[in-house]
Coordinates of N, CA, C and O in Angstrom, one line a residue:
X1 N -4.5 -50.2 52.8 CA -5.0 -48.8 52.6 C -4.2 -48.2 51.5 O -3.0 -48.3 51.4
X2 N -4.9 -47.5 50.6 CA -4.3 -46.8 49.6 C -4.2 -45.3 49.9 O -5.2 -44.7 50.4
X3 N -3.1 -44.7 49.6 CA -2.9 -43.3 50.0 C -2.4 -42.5 48.7 O -1.4 -43.0 48.1
X4 N -3.0 -41.4 48.4 CA -2.6 -40.6 47.3 C -1.7 -39.5 47.9 O -1.9 -39.1 49.1
X5 N -0.7 -39.1 47.2 CA 0.1 -38.0 47.6 C 0.2 -37.0 46.4 O 0.1 -37.4 45.2
X6 N 0.4 -35.7 46.7 CA 0.5 -34.7 45.7 C 1.1 -33.4 46.3 O 1.0 -33.2 47.5
X7 N 1.8 -32.7 45.5 CA 2.5 -31.5 45.9 C 2.7 -30.5 44.8 O 2.7 -30.9 43.6
X8 N 2.9 -29.2 45.1 CA 3.3 -28.3 44.2 C 4.9 -28.2 44.3 O 5.4 -29.0 45.1
X9 N 5.5 -27.3 43.6 CA 7.0 -27.2 43.6 C 7.5 -26.9 45.0 O 8.6 -27.3 45.4
X10 N 6.7 -26.1 45.8 CA 7.2 -25.8 47.2 C 7.1 -27.0 48.1 O 7.7 -27.0 49.2
X11 N 6.3 -28.0 47.8 CA 6.1 -29.1 48.7 C 6.8 -30.4 48.1 O 6.7 -31.4 48.7
X12 N 7.4 -30.3 46.9 CA 8.0 -31.5 46.3 C 8.9 -32.3 47.2 O 8.7 -33.5 47.3
X13 N 9.9 -31.7 47.8 CA 10.9 -32.4 48.6 C 10.2 -33.1 49.7 O 10.5 -34.3 50.0
X14 N 9.3 -32.4 50.4 CA 8.6 -33.0 51.6 C 7.7 -34.1 51.1 O 7.6 -35.2 51.8
X15 N 7.0 -34.0 50.0 CA 6.2 -35.0 49.4 C 7.0 -36.3 49.2 O 6.5 -37.4 49.5
X16 N 8.2 -36.1 48.6 CA 9.0 -37.3 48.4 C 9.4 -38.0 49.6 O 9.4 -39.3 49.7
X17 N 9.7 -37.3 50.7 CA 10.0 -37.9 52.0 C 8.8 -38.6 52.6 O 8.9 -39.7 53.0
X18 N 7.6 -37.9 52.5 CA 6.4 -38.5 53.0 C 6.1 -39.8 52.2 O 5.7 -40.8 52.8
X19 N 6.2 -39.7 50.9 CA 5.9 -40.9 50.1 C 6.8 -42.1 50.5 O 6.3 -43.2 50.7
X20 N 8.1 -41.9 50.6 CA 9.0 -43.0 51.0 C 8.6 -43.5 52.4 O 8.6 -44.7 52.7
X21 N 8.2 -42.6 53.3 CA 7.8 -43.0 54.7 C 6.5 -43.9 54.6 O 6.5 -44.9 55.3
X22 N 5.6 -43.5 53.8 CA 4.3 -44.2 53.7 C 4.6 -45.6 53.1 O 4.1 -46.6 53.6
X23 N 5.4 -45.7 52.1 CA 5.8 -47.0 51.5 C 6.5 -47.9 52.5 O 6.3 -49.1 52.5
X24 N 7.4 -47.3 53.3 CA 8.1 -48.1 54.3 C 7.2 -48.6 55.4 O 7.5 -49.6 56.0
X25 N 6.1 -48.0 55.5 CA 5.0 -48.5 56.5 C 4.1 -49.5 55.8 O 3.2 -50.0 56.4
X26 N 4.3 -49.8 54.5 CA 3.5 -50.8 53.8 C 2.3 -50.3 53.1 O 1.5 -51.1 52.7
X27 N 2.1 -49.0 53.0 CA 0.9 -48.5 52.3 C 1.2 -48.5 50.8 O 2.3 -48.3 50.3
X28 N 0.1 -48.7 50.1 CA 0.1 -48.5 48.6 C -0.1 -47.0 48.4 O -1.0 -46.4 48.8
X29 N 0.9 -46.4 47.6 CA 0.9 -45.0 47.4 C 0.8 -44.7 45.9 O 1.5 -45.3 45.1
X30 N 0.0 -43.7 45.6 CA -0.1 -43.2 44.2 C 0.3 -41.8 44.3 O -0.3 -41.0 45.0
X31 N 1.2 -41.4 43.4 CA 1.8 -40.0 43.4 C 1.1 -39.3 42.2 O 1.2 -39.6 41.1
X32 N 0.5 -38.2 42.6 CA -0.2 -37.3 41.6 C 0.7 -36.1 41.2 O 0.2 -35.2 40.6
X33 N 2.0 -36.1 41.6 CA 2.9 -35.1 41.2 C 2.9 -34.0 42.2 O 2.2 -34.0 43.2
X34 N 3.7 -33.0 42.0 CA 4.5 -32.8 40.9 C 5.8 -33.6 41.0 O 6.1 -34.2 42.1
X35 N 6.6 -33.7 40.0 CA 7.7 -34.6 40.0 C 9.0 -33.8 39.9 O 10.0 -34.4 39.5
X36 N 9.0 -32.6 40.4 CA 10.2 -31.8 40.3 C 9.9 -30.4 40.9 O 8.9 -30.2 41.5
X37 N 10.9 -29.5 40.8 CA 10.8 -28.2 41.4 C 10.4 -27.1 40.4 O 10.4 -25.9 40.8
X38 N 10.0 -27.5 39.2 CA 9.5 -26.5 38.3 C 8.1 -26.0 38.8 O 7.3 -26.8 39.2
X39 N 7.8 -24.7 38.7 CA 6.6 -24.2 39.2 C 5.3 -24.9 38.6 O 5.3 -25.1 37.4
X40 N 4.4 -25.2 39.5 CA 3.1 -25.7 39.1 C 2.1 -25.1 40.0 O 2.4 -24.6 41.1
X41 N 0.8 -25.0 39.6 CA -0.2 -24.4 40.4 C -0.8 -25.5 41.3 O -1.4 -26.5 40.9
X42 N -0.8 -25.2 42.6 CA -1.2 -26.2 43.6 C -2.7 -26.5 43.4 O -3.1 -27.7 43.7
X43 N -3.6 -25.6 42.9 CA -5.0 -26.1 42.8 C -5.2 -27.2 41.8 O -6.0 -28.1 42.0
X44 N -4.3 -27.3 40.8 CA -4.4 -28.4 39.8 C -4.1 -29.8 40.5 O -4.9 -30.8 40.3
X45 N -3.1 -29.8 41.3 CA -2.7 -31.1 42.0 C -3.8 -31.4 43.1 O -4.2 -32.5 43.2
X46 N -4.1 -30.4 43.9 CA -5.1 -30.6 45.0 C -6.4 -31.1 44.4 O -7.0 -32.1 45.0
X47 N -6.9 -30.6 43.3 CA -8.2 -31.0 42.7 C -8.1 -32.5 42.3 O -9.0 -33.2 42.6
X48 N -7.0 -32.8 41.6 CA -6.9 -34.2 41.1 C -6.9 -35.2 42.3 O -7.6 -36.2 42.2
X49 N -6.2 -34.9 43.4 CA -6.1 -35.8 44.5 C -7.5 -35.8 45.2 O -8.0 -36.9 45.6
X50 N -8.1 -34.7 45.4 CA -9.3 -34.6 46.2 C -10.4 -35.4 45.4 O -11.2 -36.1 46.0
X51 N -10.5 -35.2 44.1 CA -11.4 -35.9 43.3 C -11.2 -37.4 43.4 O -12.2 -38.2 43.5
X52 N -10.0 -37.9 43.4 CA -9.7 -39.3 43.6 C -10.2 -39.8 44.9 O -10.7 -40.9 45.0
X53 N -10.0 -39.0 46.0 CA -10.5 -39.4 47.3 C -12.0 -39.4 47.3 O -12.6 -40.4 47.8
X54 N -12.6 -38.4 46.8 CA -14.1 -38.4 46.7 C -14.7 -39.5 46.0 O -15.8 -40.0 46.3
X55 N -14.0 -40.0 44.9 CA -14.4 -41.1 44.1 C -14.0 -42.5 44.8 O -14.2 -43.5 44.2
X56 N -13.4 -42.4 45.9 CA -13.0 -43.6 46.7 C -12.0 -44.4 46.0 O -11.9 -45.6 46.2
X57 N -11.1 -43.8 45.2 CA -10.0 -44.5 44.6 C -8.9 -44.6 45.5 O -8.0 -45.5 45.3
X58 N -8.9 -43.8 46.6 CA -7.9 -43.9 47.6 C -8.6 -43.7 49.0 O -9.6 -43.0 49.1
X59 N -8.1 -44.3 50.0 CA -8.6 -44.2 51.3 C -8.3 -42.8 52.0 O -9.1 -42.2 52.7
X60 N -7.1 -42.4 51.8 CA -6.6 -41.1 52.3 C -5.6 -40.5 51.4 O -5.2 -41.1 50.4
X61 N -5.2 -39.2 51.7 CA -4.3 -38.5 50.9 C -3.5 -37.5 51.7 O -3.9 -37.0 52.7
X62 N -2.3 -37.2 51.2 CA -1.4 -36.2 51.8 C -1.1 -35.2 50.7 O -0.6 -35.6 49.6
X63 N -1.4 -34.0 50.9 CA -1.0 -32.9 50.0 C 0.0 -31.9 50.7 O -0.1 -31.6 51.8
X64 N 0.9 -31.4 49.8 CA 2.0 -30.6 50.4 C 2.2 -29.4 49.4 O 2.4 -29.6 48.2
X65 N 2.1 -28.2 50.0 CA 2.4 -27.0 49.3 C 3.3 -26.2 50.2 O 3.9 -26.7 51.2
X66 N 3.4 -24.9 50.0 CA 4.3 -24.1 50.9 C 3.8 -24.1 52.4 O 4.6 -24.3 53.3
X67 N 2.5 -23.9 52.6 CA 2.0 -23.8 54.0 C 1.0 -25.0 54.3 O 0.7 -25.2 55.4
X68 N 0.5 -25.6 53.2 CA -0.6 -26.6 53.4 C -2.0 -25.9 53.3 O -3.0 -26.6 53.1
X69 N -2.0 -24.6 53.5 CA -3.3 -24.0 53.5 C -4.0 -24.0 52.2 O -5.2 -24.3 52.0
X70 N -3.3 -23.6 51.1 CA -3.9 -23.6 49.8 C -4.4 -24.9 49.3 O -5.5 -25.0 48.8
X71 N -3.6 -26.0 49.6 CA -4.1 -27.3 49.3 C -5.3 -27.7 50.0 O -6.3 -28.3 49.4
X72 N -5.4 -27.3 51.3 CA -6.6 -27.6 52.1 C -7.8 -26.9 51.5 O -8.9 -27.4 51.5
X73 N -7.6 -25.6 51.2 CA -8.8 -24.8 50.7 C -9.3 -25.5 49.4 O -10.5 -25.7 49.3
X74 N -8.4 -25.9 48.5 CA -8.9 -26.5 47.2 C -9.5 -27.8 47.5 O -10.6 -28.1 47.0
X75 N -8.9 -28.7 48.3 CA -9.4 -30.0 48.5 C -10.8 -30.0 49.2 O -11.7 -30.8 48.8
X76 N -11.0 -29.0 50.0 CA -12.3 -28.9 50.7 C -13.4 -28.4 49.8 O -14.6 -28.4 50.2
X77 N -13.1 -27.9 48.6 CA -14.1 -27.5 47.6 C -14.8 -28.7 47.0 O -15.8 -28.6 46.4
X78 N -14.1 -29.9 47.1 CA -14.7 -31.1 46.5 C -15.6 -31.8 47.4 O -15.2 -32.1 48.6
X79 N -16.9 -31.9 47.1 CA -17.9 -32.5 48.0 C -17.4 -33.9 48.4 O -16.9 -34.7 47.7
X80 N -17.6 -34.1 49.7 CA -17.2 -35.4 50.3 C -15.8 -35.5 50.9 O -15.4 -36.5 51.5
X81 N -15.0 -34.4 50.6 CA -13.7 -34.4 51.1 C -13.6 -33.5 52.3 O -14.1 -32.4 52.3
X82 N -12.8 -34.0 53.3 CA -12.5 -33.2 54.5 C -11.0 -33.2 54.6 O -10.4 -34.2 54.9
X83 N -10.4 -32.0 54.4 CA -9.0 -31.8 54.4 C -8.6 -30.9 55.5 O -9.3 -30.0 55.8
X84 N -7.5 -31.2 56.2 CA -7.0 -30.4 57.3 C -5.5 -30.1 57.1 O -4.7 -30.9 56.9
X85 N -5.2 -28.8 57.2 CA -3.9 -28.3 57.3 C -3.4 -28.3 58.7 O -4.0 -27.7 59.6
X86 N -2.4 -29.1 59.0 CA -1.9 -29.2 60.4 C -0.4 -28.9 60.5 O 0.3 -29.1 59.6
X87 N -0.1 -28.5 61.8 CA 1.3 -28.2 62.0 C 1.8 -28.8 63.4 O 2.9 -28.6 63.7
X88 N 0.9 -29.5 64.1 CA 1.3 -30.1 65.4 C 0.6 -31.5 65.5 O -0.4 -31.7 64.9
X89 N 1.2 -32.4 66.3 CA 0.7 -33.7 66.4 C -0.8 -33.8 66.9 O -1.5 -34.6 66.4
X90 N -1.1 -33.0 67.9 CA -2.5 -33.0 68.4 C -3.5 -32.7 67.3 O -4.5 -33.4 67.2
X91 N -3.3 -31.7 66.5 CA -4.2 -31.3 65.4 C -4.2 -32.4 64.4 O -5.3 -32.7 63.8
X92 N -3.1 -33.1 64.1 CA -3.1 -34.2 63.1 C -4.0 -35.3 63.6 O -4.8 -35.9 62.8
X93 N -3.9 -35.6 64.9 CA -4.7 -36.7 65.4 C -6.1 -36.3 65.5 O -7.0 -37.1 65.1
X94 N -6.5 -35.1 65.9 CA -7.9 -34.7 66.0 C -8.5 -34.5 64.6 O -9.7 -34.7 64.5
X95 N -7.7 -34.2 63.6 CA -8.2 -34.2 62.2 C -8.9 -35.5 61.9 O -10.0 -35.5 61.2
X96 N -8.4 -36.6 62.3 CA -9.0 -37.9 62.1 C -10.1 -38.2 63.1 O -11.2 -38.5 62.8
X97 N -9.7 -38.1 64.4 CA -10.6 -38.5 65.5 C -11.9 -37.7 65.5 O -13.0 -38.3 65.7
X98 N -11.8 -36.4 65.4 CA -13.0 -35.5 65.5 C -13.6 -35.2 64.2 O -14.8 -35.0 64.1
X99 N -12.8 -35.0 63.1 CA -13.3 -34.5 61.8 C -13.3 -35.6 60.7 O -13.8 -35.3 59.6
X100 N -12.8 -36.8 61.0 CA -12.8 -37.8 60.0 C -12.1 -37.3 58.7 O -12.6 -37.6 57.6
X101 N -11.1 -36.5 58.8 CA -10.4 -35.9 57.6 C -9.6 -37.0 56.9 O -8.8 -37.8 57.4
X102 N -10.0 -37.1 55.6 CA -9.3 -38.1 54.7 C -8.0 -37.5 54.1 O -7.2 -38.3 53.6
X103 N -7.9 -36.2 54.2 CA -6.7 -35.6 53.5 C -6.0 -34.7 54.5 O -6.6 -33.9 55.2
X104 N -4.7 -35.0 54.6 CA -3.8 -34.2 55.5 C -3.0 -33.3 54.6 O -2.4 -33.7 53.6
X105 N -3.0 -32.0 55.0 CA -2.2 -31.0 54.2 C -1.1 -30.5 55.0 O -1.3 -30.1 56.2
X106 N 0.1 -30.5 54.4 CA 1.3 -30.1 55.1 C 2.0 -28.9 54.4 O 1.8 -28.8 53.2
X107 N 2.8 -28.1 55.1 CA 3.5 -27.0 54.5 C 5.0 -27.3 54.4 O 5.7 -27.4 55.4
X108 N 5.5 -27.5 53.2 CA 6.9 -27.8 53.0 C 7.8 -26.7 53.4 O 9.0 -26.9 53.6
X109 N 7.3 -25.4 53.5 CA 8.1 -24.3 53.9 C 8.0 -23.9 55.4 O 8.7 -23.0 55.9
X110 N 7.1 -24.6 56.1 CA 6.9 -24.3 57.5 C 7.0 -25.4 58.4 O 7.0 -25.2 59.7
X111 N 7.1 -26.6 57.9 CA 7.3 -27.8 58.8 C 8.5 -28.6 58.4 O 8.8 -28.8 57.2
X112 N 9.3 -28.9 59.4 CA 10.6 -29.6 59.1 C 10.3 -31.1 58.8 O 9.2 -31.6 59.1
X113 N 11.2 -31.8 58.2 CA 10.9 -33.2 57.8 C 10.6 -34.1 58.9 O 9.7 -35.0 58.8
X114 N 11.3 -34.0 60.0 CA 11.0 -34.9 61.1 C 9.6 -34.7 61.7 O 8.9 -35.6 62.0
X115 N 9.3 -33.4 61.8 CA 7.9 -33.1 62.3 C 6.9 -33.6 61.4 O 5.9 -34.1 61.8
X116 N 7.1 -33.4 60.1 CA 6.1 -33.8 59.1 C 5.8 -35.3 59.2 O 4.7 -35.7 59.2
X117 N 6.9 -36.1 59.4 CA 6.6 -37.6 59.5 C 5.9 -37.9 60.8 O 5.1 -38.8 60.8
X118 N 6.2 -37.2 61.9 CA 5.4 -37.4 63.1 C 3.9 -37.1 62.9 O 3.0 -37.8 63.3
X119 N 3.7 -36.0 62.2 CA 2.3 -35.6 61.9 C 1.6 -36.6 61.1 O 0.4 -37.0 61.3
X120 N 2.3 -37.1 60.0 CA 1.7 -38.2 59.2 C 1.4 -39.4 60.0 O 0.3 -40.0 59.9
X121 N 2.3 -39.8 60.9 CA 2.0 -41.0 61.7 C 0.9 -40.8 62.7 O 0.0 -41.7 62.9
X122 N 0.8 -39.6 63.3 CA -0.4 -39.4 64.3 C -1.7 -39.4 63.5 O -2.7 -40.0 64.0
X123 N -1.7 -38.9 62.3 CA -2.9 -38.8 61.5 C -3.3 -40.2 61.0 O -4.4 -40.6 61.1
X124 N -2.3 -41.0 60.5 CA -2.5 -42.3 60.0 C -3.0 -43.3 61.1 O -3.8 -44.2 60.9
X125 N -2.4 -43.1 62.3 CA -2.7 -44.1 63.4 C -4.0 -43.8 64.1 O -4.5 -44.6 65.0
X126 N -4.6 -42.6 63.9 CA -5.9 -42.2 64.5 C -7.0 -42.7 63.6 O -6.9 -42.7 62.4
X127 N -8.1 -43.0 64.3 CA -9.3 -43.4 63.6 C -10.5 -42.5 64.1 O -10.4 -42.0 65.2
X128 N -11.5 -42.3 63.2 CA -12.6 -41.5 63.6 C -13.3 -42.0 64.8 O -13.6 -43.2 64.9
X129 N -13.4 -41.2 65.8 CA -14.0 -41.6 67.1 C -15.5 -41.7 67.1 O -16.0 -42.4 68.0
X130 N -16.2 -41.1 66.2 CA -17.6 -41.1 66.2 C -18.1 -40.4 67.4 O -17.7 -39.3 67.7
X131 N -19.1 -41.0 68.1 CA -19.6 -40.4 69.3 C -20.2 -39.0 69.0 O -20.9 -38.8 68.1
X132 N -19.9 -38.0 69.9 CA -20.4 -36.7 69.7 C -19.9 -36.0 68.3 O -20.6 -35.2 67.8
X133 N -18.8 -36.5 67.8 CA -18.3 -36.0 66.6 C -19.1 -36.4 65.4 O -19.1 -35.8 64.3
X134 N -19.7 -37.6 65.5 CA -20.4 -38.1 64.3 C -21.5 -37.2 63.8 O -21.7 -37.0 62.6
X135 N -22.2 -36.5 64.7 CA -23.3 -35.6 64.3 C -22.7 -34.4 63.6 O -23.3 -33.8 62.7
X136 N -21.5 -34.0 64.0 CA -20.9 -32.8 63.4 C -20.4 -33.1 62.0 O -20.6 -32.3 61.1
X137 N -19.8 -34.3 61.9 CA -19.4 -34.7 60.5 C -20.6 -34.9 59.6 O -20.5 -34.6 58.4
X138 N -21.7 -35.4 60.2 CA -22.9 -35.6 59.4 C -23.4 -34.2 58.9 O -23.9 -34.1 57.8
X139 N -23.3 -33.2 59.7 CA -23.7 -31.8 59.3 C -22.8 -31.3 58.2 O -23.2 -30.7 57.3
X140 N -21.5 -31.6 58.3 CA -20.6 -31.2 57.2 C -21.0 -31.9 55.9 O -21.0 -31.3 54.8
X141 N -21.3 -33.2 56.0 CA -21.7 -33.9 54.8 C -23.0 -33.3 54.2 O -23.2 -33.3 53.0
X142 N -24.0 -32.9 55.1 CA -25.2 -32.3 54.6 C -24.9 -31.0 53.9 O -25.5 -30.7 52.9
X143 N -23.9 -30.2 54.4 CA -23.6 -29.0 53.7 C -23.0 -29.2 52.4 O -23.2 -28.5 51.4
X144 N -22.2 -30.3 52.3 CA -21.7 -30.7 51.0 C -22.8 -31.0 50.0 O -22.7 -30.5 48.8
X145 N -23.8 -31.7 50.4 CA -24.9 -31.9 49.5 C -25.8 -30.7 49.2 O -26.2 -30.5 48.1
X146 N -26.0 -29.9 50.2 CA -26.8 -28.7 50.0 C -26.2 -27.7 49.1 O -26.9 -27.0 48.3
X147 N -24.9 -27.5 49.2 CA -24.2 -26.5 48.4 C -23.5 -27.0 47.2 O -22.7 -26.3 46.6
X148 N -23.7 -28.3 46.8 CA -23.0 -28.9 45.7 C -23.4 -28.1 44.4 O -24.5 -27.9 44.1
X149 N -22.4 -27.8 43.7 CA -22.6 -27.2 42.4 C -22.5 -28.3 41.3 O -21.6 -29.0 41.3
X150 N -23.6 -28.4 40.5 CA -23.5 -29.4 39.4 C -22.8 -28.7 38.2 O -23.0 -27.5 37.9
X151 N -22.0 -29.5 37.6 CA -21.2 -29.0 36.5 C -22.0 -28.3 35.4 O -21.5 -27.3 34.8
X152 N -23.1 -28.8 35.1 CA -23.9 -28.2 34.0 C -24.6 -26.9 34.3 O -25.0 -26.2 33.4
X153 N -24.6 -26.6 35.6 CA -25.3 -25.3 36.0 C -24.3 -24.1 35.9 O -24.8 -23.0 35.9
X154 N -23.1 -24.3 35.8 CA -22.1 -23.2 35.7 C -21.6 -22.8 37.1 O -22.1 -23.2 38.1
X155 N -20.5 -22.0 37.1 CA -19.9 -21.7 38.3 C -20.6 -20.7 39.3 O -20.3 -20.6 40.4
X156 N -21.6 -20.0 38.7 CA -22.3 -19.0 39.6 C -23.6 -19.5 40.2 O -24.4 -18.7 40.7
X157 N -23.9 -20.8 40.1 CA -25.1 -21.3 40.5 C -24.9 -22.3 41.7 O -24.2 -23.3 41.6
X158 N -25.5 -21.9 42.8 CA -25.5 -22.8 44.0 C -26.9 -23.6 43.9 O -27.9 -23.0 43.8
X159 N -26.8 -24.9 44.0 CA -28.0 -25.7 44.0 C -28.4 -26.1 45.4 O -27.6 -26.6 46.1
X160 N -29.6 -25.7 45.8 CA -30.1 -26.1 47.1 C -31.3 -27.0 46.9 O -32.1 -26.7 46.1
X161 N -31.4 -28.1 47.6 CA -32.5 -29.0 47.5 C -33.8 -28.4 47.8 O -33.9 -27.5 48.5

């Protein structure tokens, strides 16, 4: 399994810890930055990672900013991506089992390092359960298609089939 990681300056330290943890578990990890504590805009990192997941260059991804919320908002703008900002093990597990989330978003300023690794493990070890959740994820995928903006139409145009 290949996993992308990315962070802004507020999530850099936690991203480095998560990256080392993922590699220790034997995952192939690609780091999309940032590579230090100089300020960067989280939308730039989240977009690069989410596009790579949508293009299936990576199976999953972990994004880290101050709260995880901004990264999740941006990642969820990319059609085909389901990102979840989580702060507890149950939510991390359900993000996979119920929502088939390929992107886990964490907050470097609100989650301690030990908890973060627990969240990553719960998320990684869970698989999409299907069942009643399958129809819900299918509806999410339909919304992605229905409201997809094509690049040539411009930012103010919603395309509906």
